[in-house]
Short mmCIF file of C-alpha atoms and ligand atoms in Angstrom, two decimals:
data_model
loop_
_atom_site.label_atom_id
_atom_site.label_comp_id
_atom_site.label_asym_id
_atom_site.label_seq_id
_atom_site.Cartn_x
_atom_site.Cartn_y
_atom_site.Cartn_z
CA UNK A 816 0.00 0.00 0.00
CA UNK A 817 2.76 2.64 0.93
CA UNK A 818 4.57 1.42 -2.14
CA UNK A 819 1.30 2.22 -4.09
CA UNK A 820 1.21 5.85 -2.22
CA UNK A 821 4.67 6.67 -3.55
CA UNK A 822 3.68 6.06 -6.82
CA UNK A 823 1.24 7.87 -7.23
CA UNK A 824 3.08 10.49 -5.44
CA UNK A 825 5.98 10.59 -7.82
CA UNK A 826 3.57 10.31 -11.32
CA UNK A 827 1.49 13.46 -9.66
CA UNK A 828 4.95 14.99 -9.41
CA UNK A 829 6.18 14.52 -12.88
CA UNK A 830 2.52 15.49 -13.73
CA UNK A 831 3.32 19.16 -12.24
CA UNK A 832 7.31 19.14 -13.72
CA UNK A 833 5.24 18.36 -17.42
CA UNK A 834 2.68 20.96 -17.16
CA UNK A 835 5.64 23.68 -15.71
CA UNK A 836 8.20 22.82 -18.63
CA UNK A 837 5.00 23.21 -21.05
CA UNK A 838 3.27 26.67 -19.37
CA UNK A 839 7.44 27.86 -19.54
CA UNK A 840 7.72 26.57 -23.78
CA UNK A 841 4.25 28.22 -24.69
CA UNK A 842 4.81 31.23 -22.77
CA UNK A 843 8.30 31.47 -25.25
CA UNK A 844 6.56 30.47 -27.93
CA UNK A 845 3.64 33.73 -27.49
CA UNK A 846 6.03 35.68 -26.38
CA UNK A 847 8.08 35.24 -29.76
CA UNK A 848 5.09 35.67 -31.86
CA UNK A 849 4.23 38.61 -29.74
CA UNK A 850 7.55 40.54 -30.54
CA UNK A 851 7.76 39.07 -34.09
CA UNK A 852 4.23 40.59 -34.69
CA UNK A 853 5.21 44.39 -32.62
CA UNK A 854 8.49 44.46 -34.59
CA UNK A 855 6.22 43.86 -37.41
CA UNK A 856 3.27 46.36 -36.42
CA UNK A 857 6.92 49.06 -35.59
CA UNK A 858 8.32 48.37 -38.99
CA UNK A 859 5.09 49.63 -40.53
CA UNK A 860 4.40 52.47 -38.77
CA UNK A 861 7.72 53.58 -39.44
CA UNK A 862 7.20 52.78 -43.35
CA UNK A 863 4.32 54.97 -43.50
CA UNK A 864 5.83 57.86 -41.83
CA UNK A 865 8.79 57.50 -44.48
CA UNK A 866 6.61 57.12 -47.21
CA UNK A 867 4.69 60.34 -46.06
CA UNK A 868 7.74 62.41 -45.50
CA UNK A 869 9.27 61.15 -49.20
CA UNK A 870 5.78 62.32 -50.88
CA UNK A 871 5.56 66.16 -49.29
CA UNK A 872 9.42 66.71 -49.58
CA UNK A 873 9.48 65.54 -53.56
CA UNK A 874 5.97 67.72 -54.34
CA UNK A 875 7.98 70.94 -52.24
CA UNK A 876 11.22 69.83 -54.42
CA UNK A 877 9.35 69.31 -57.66
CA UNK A 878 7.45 72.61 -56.96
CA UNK A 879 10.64 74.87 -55.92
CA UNK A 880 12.15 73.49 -59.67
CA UNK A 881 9.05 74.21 -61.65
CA UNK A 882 9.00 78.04 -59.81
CA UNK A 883 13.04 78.55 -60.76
CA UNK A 884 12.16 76.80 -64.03
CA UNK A 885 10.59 79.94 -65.30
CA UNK A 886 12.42 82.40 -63.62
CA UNK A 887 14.96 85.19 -64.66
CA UNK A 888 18.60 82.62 -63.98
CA UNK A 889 20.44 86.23 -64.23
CA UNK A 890 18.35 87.19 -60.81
CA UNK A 891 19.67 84.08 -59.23
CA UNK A 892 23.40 85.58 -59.53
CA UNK A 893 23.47 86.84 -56.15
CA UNK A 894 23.52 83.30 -55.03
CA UNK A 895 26.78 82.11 -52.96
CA UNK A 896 28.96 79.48 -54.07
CA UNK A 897 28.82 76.71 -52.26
CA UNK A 898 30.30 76.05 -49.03
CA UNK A 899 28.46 79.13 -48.69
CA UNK A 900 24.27 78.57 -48.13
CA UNK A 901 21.39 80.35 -47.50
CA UNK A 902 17.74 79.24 -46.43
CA UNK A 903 16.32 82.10 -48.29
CA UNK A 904 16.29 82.18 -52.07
CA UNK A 905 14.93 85.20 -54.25
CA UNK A 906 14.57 85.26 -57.97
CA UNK A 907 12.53 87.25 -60.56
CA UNK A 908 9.68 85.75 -62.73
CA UNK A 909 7.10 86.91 -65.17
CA UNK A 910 3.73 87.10 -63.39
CA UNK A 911 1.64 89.14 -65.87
CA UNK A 912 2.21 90.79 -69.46
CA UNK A 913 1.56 94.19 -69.94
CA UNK A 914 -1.74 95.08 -71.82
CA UNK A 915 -0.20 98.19 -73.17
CA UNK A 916 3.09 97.01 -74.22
CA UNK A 917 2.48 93.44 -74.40
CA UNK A 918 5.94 93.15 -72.75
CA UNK A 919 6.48 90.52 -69.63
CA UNK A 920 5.88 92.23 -65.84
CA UNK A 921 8.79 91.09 -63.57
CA UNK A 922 8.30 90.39 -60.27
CA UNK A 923 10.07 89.38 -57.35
CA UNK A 924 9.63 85.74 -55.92
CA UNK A 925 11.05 84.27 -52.51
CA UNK A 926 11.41 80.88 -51.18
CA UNK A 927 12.54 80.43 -47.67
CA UNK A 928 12.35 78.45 -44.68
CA UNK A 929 10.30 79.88 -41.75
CA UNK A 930 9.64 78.98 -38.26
CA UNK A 931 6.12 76.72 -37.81
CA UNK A 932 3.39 79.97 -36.41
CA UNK A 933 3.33 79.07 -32.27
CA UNK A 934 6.86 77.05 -33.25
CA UNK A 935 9.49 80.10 -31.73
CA UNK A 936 13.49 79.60 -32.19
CA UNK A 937 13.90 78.99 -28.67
CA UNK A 938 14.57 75.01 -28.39
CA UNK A 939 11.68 74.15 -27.17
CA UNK A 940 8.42 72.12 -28.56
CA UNK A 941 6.38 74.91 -28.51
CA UNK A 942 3.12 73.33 -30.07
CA UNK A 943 3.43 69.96 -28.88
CA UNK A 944 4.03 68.01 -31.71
CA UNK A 945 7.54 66.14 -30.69
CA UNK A 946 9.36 68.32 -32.94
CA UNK A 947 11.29 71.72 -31.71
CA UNK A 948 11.34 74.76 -33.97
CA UNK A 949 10.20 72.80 -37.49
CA UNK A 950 9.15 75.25 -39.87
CA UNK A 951 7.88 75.79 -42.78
CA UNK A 952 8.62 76.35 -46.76
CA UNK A 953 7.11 79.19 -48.31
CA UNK A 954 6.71 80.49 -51.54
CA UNK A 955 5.83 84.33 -51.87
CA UNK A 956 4.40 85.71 -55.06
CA UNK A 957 4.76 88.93 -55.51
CA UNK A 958 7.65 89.62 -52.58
CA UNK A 959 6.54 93.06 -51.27
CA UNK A 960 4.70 93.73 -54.51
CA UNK A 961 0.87 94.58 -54.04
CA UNK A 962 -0.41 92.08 -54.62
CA UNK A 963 2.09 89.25 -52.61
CA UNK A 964 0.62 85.82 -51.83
CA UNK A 965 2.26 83.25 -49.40
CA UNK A 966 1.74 79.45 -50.08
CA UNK A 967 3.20 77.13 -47.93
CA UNK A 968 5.16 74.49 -49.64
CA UNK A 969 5.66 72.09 -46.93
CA UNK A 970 5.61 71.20 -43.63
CA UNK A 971 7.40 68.96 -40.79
CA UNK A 972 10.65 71.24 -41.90
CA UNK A 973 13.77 70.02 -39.33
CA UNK A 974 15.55 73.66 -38.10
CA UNK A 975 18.82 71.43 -39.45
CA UNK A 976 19.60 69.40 -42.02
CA UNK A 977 20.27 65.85 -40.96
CA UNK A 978 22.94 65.05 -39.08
CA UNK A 979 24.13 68.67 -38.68
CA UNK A 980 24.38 70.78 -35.26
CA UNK A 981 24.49 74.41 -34.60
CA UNK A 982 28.46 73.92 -33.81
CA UNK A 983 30.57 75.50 -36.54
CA UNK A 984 31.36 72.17 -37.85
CA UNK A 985 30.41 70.12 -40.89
CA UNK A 986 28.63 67.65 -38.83
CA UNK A 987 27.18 65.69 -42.03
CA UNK A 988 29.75 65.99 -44.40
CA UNK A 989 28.23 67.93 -46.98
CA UNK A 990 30.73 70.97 -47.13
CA UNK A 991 28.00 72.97 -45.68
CA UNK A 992 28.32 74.40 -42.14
CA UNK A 993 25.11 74.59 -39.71
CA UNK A 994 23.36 74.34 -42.90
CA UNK A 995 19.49 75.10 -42.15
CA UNK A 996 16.61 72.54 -42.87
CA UNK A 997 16.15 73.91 -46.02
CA UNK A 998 19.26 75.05 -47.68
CA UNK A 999 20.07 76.93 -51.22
CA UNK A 1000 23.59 76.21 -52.60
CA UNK A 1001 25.67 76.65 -55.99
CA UNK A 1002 28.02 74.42 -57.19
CA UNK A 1003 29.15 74.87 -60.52
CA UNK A 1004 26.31 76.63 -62.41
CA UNK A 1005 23.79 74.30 -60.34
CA UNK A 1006 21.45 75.64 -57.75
CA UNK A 1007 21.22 72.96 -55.10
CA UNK A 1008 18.18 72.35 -52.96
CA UNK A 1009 18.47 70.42 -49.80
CA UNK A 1010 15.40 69.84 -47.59
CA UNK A 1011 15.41 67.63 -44.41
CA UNK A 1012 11.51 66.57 -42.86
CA UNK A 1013 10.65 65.29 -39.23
CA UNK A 1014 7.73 63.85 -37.64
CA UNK A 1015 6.97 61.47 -35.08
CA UNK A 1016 5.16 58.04 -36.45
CA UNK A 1017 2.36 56.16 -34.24
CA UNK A 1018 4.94 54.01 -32.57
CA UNK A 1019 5.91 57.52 -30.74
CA UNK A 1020 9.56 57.58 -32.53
CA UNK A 1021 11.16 60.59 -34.49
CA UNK A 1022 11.56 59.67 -38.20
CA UNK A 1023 13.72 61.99 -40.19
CA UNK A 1024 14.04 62.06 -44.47
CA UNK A 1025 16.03 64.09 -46.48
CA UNK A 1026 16.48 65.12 -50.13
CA UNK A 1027 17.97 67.09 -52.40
CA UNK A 1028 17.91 68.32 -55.83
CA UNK A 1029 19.69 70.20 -58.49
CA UNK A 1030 18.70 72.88 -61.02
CA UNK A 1031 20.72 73.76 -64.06
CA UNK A 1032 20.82 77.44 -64.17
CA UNK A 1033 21.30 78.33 -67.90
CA UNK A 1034 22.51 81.73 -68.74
CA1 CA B 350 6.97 71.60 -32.28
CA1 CA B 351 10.27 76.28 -30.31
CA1 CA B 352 26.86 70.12 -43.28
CA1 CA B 353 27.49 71.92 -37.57
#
């Protein structure tokens, strides 16, 4: 009988080792399909947040080369050769022809990078959005003309380029230093564009593109 006892003792033992070693190999097993599916889920929040960076920035960039496009190149002269940069870029265009003369009306145009509105330069998130001082790119029609029009070209604009720190160094090794988020350049008879975006994806996390593009400036 006490023989019997023990036996049953030691099979209700194993019983509870079994079920442990199995609660312990599911419990891996969920837990690895659990971080295989977040990583999955973190990859694609991510994606989108690229994806809707790489759309704005290439419209703004497509839409700053169609304005220069039909500009006067000859107004763009002032423009510093690069390492030298400037956030601010303003060119002359034809806007109207003359009913008397039938002759083009020149008018000033401006691109430029400006702070977000509630977004101050003072290192702080301001407006609560995860980024500090983003701005803005904004074309002006008619640059202190009568009849001058903002648009806003994009949004989400980083204060910096990528990789680059208010420090006096070339941070990102562009040859630009403390370049802005949006940056105007020359380099050999080619304006150069750069624009670096920011936001922060569903997942919480800051995800950061940046582009750039090059217009031949004929003479
Ligand atoms: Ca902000
Ligand atoms: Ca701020
Ligand atoms: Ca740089
Ligand atoms: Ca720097």
């Amino acid at each position: 009988m006490k023989l019997l006892t023990k036996r049953r003792t030691s099979r209700a033992g194993h019983t509870i080792l079994e079920v442990t070693i199995s609660a312990a190999i599911l419990a891996m097993i969920f837990g690895t399909v659990a971080f295989v599916a977040k990583s999955g889920s973190d990859l694609f929040t991510t994606s989108v947040a690229r994806n809707d960076l790489e759309s704005r920035a290439r419209r703004a960039l497509s839409q700053i080369q169609t304005e220069l496009l039909s500009s006067d190149h000859s107004s763009l002269d002032a423009i510093a050769q690069s390492p030298v940069w400037s956030s601010q870029l303003v060119f002359d265009q034809v806007t109207a022809v003359s009913s008397t003369h039938g002759t083009p009306v020149w008018t000033s145009s401006m691109i430029e990078f400006r702070y977000e509105q509630g977004e101050p330069d003072d290192g702080v998130d301001n407006d609560g959005d995860g980024l500090v001082d983003e701005g803005v790119v904004v074309f002006v029609k008619d640059w202190n003309g009568a009849d001058e029009q903002t648009i806003v070209l994009c949004r989400d604009v980083a204060e910096m380029q990528e990789g680059e720190d208010v420090d006096g160094a070339d941070n990102n090794d562009n040859q630009l230093t403390d370049e802005a988020g949006l940056s105007f350049d020359l380099i050999d008879g080619s304006l150069v564009v750069r624009l670096t975006l920011q936001r922060i994806d569903a997942q919480g996390r800051l995800v950061t593109r940046s582009f750039e593009s090059s217009v031949w400036l004929r003479n």
